[in-house]
Amino acid sequence: MTAAATRPWLGHASPLATVRVTQHAAADGNVVGLVNVPSDGLYQRSHFPGFAVFPGVFVAELCGRLALELVDQTPVPWAVTKICALRLVAPVYPGDRLEISAQRNLSELIAPGCRAVSVRSRVTRAGRVVATARLTIEPQR
């Protein structure tokens, strides 16, 4: 989902509109991204009052953003159509630096006529896993 698509629901841009994912391609064709979690988001202060954490749905959105980078060079636009699994194993705190990896299912080819691609993501902080996700991305027609 794009930031523009969230405006009708939220009445404004997504809270993650200003969060940048710095990515680079891994040697195996997968994508790895680095994210600095903002330390001043209103959504963090109100998510668990008195115990600021980065909402899990935002972790899922960041996984989706990186998954779409796997198909960025294709001629048709793609979108995340399903979160098949999301496991949050540790809280993400304001100011954390996350590393997110996205790997497509190697048996699926990103080619004309391809209907869907399964992507596995892993989110780590200082080398420790904080979340894993399995997403489906599909070309938009």
mmCIF file with all atom_site columns, C-alpha atoms in Angstrom, residues 6-7 15 26 35 37 42 47 56 60-61 68 76 84 89 104 121:
data_model
loop_
_atom_site.group_PDB
_atom_site.id
_atom_site.type_symbol
_atom_site.label_atom_id
_atom_site.label_alt_id
_atom_site.label_comp_id
_atom_site.label_asym_id
_atom_site.label_entity_id
_atom_site.label_seq_id
_atom_site.pdbx_PDB_ins_code
_atom_site.Cartn_x
_atom_site.Cartn_y
_atom_site.Cartn_z
_atom_site.occupancy
_atom_site.B_iso_or_equiv
_atom_site.pdbx_formal_charge
_atom_site.auth_seq_id
_atom_site.auth_comp_id
_atom_site.auth_asym_id
_atom_site.auth_atom_id
_atom_site.pdbx_PDB_model_num
ATOM 1  C CA . THR A 1 6   ? -3.596 5.581   3.131   1.00 0.00 ? 6   THR A CA 1
ATOM 2  C CA . ARG A 1 7   ? -4.743 9.214   3.001   1.00 0.00 ? 7   ARG A CA 1
ATOM 3  C CA . PRO A 1 15  ? 3.087  8.012   9.697   1.00 0.00 ? 15  PRO A CA 1
ATOM 4  C CA . ALA A 1 26  ? 22.768 -8.718  -1.799  1.00 0.00 ? 26  ALA A CA 1
ATOM 5  C CA . VAL A 1 35  ? 15.989 1.613   8.779   1.00 0.00 ? 35  VAL A CA 1
ATOM 6  C CA . VAL A 1 37  ? 13.350 4.006   13.673  1.00 0.00 ? 37  VAL A CA 1
ATOM 7  C CA . LEU A 1 42  ? 3.419  10.497  18.143  1.00 0.00 ? 42  LEU A CA 1
ATOM 8  C CA . HIS A 1 47  ? 0.901  2.997   21.167  1.00 0.00 ? 47  HIS A CA 1
ATOM 9  C CA . GLY A 1 56  ? 4.127  -4.036  14.676  1.00 0.00 ? 56  GLY A CA 1
ATOM 10 C CA . ALA A 1 60  ? 5.002  -5.236  8.477   1.00 0.00 ? 60  ALA A CA 1
ATOM 11 C CA . GLU A 1 61  ? 4.774  -2.189  6.190   1.00 0.00 ? 61  GLU A CA 1
ATOM 12 C CA . LEU A 1 68  ? 8.493  -4.539  -3.570  1.00 0.00 ? 68  LEU A CA 1
ATOM 13 C CA . VAL A 1 76  ? 4.362  -3.317  -14.404 1.00 0.00 ? 76  VAL A CA 1
ATOM 14 C CA . CYS A 1 84  ? 0.610  -14.693 5.028   1.00 0.00 ? 84  CYS A CA 1
ATOM 15 C CA . VAL A 1 89  ? 9.411  -11.792 18.581  1.00 0.00 ? 89  VAL A CA 1
ATOM 16 C CA . ARG A 1 104 ? 11.727 -14.226 -2.928  1.00 0.00 ? 104 ARG A CA 1
ATOM 17 C CA . SER A 1 121 ? 11.434 -11.114 5.267   1.00 0.00 ? 121 SER A CA 1
#
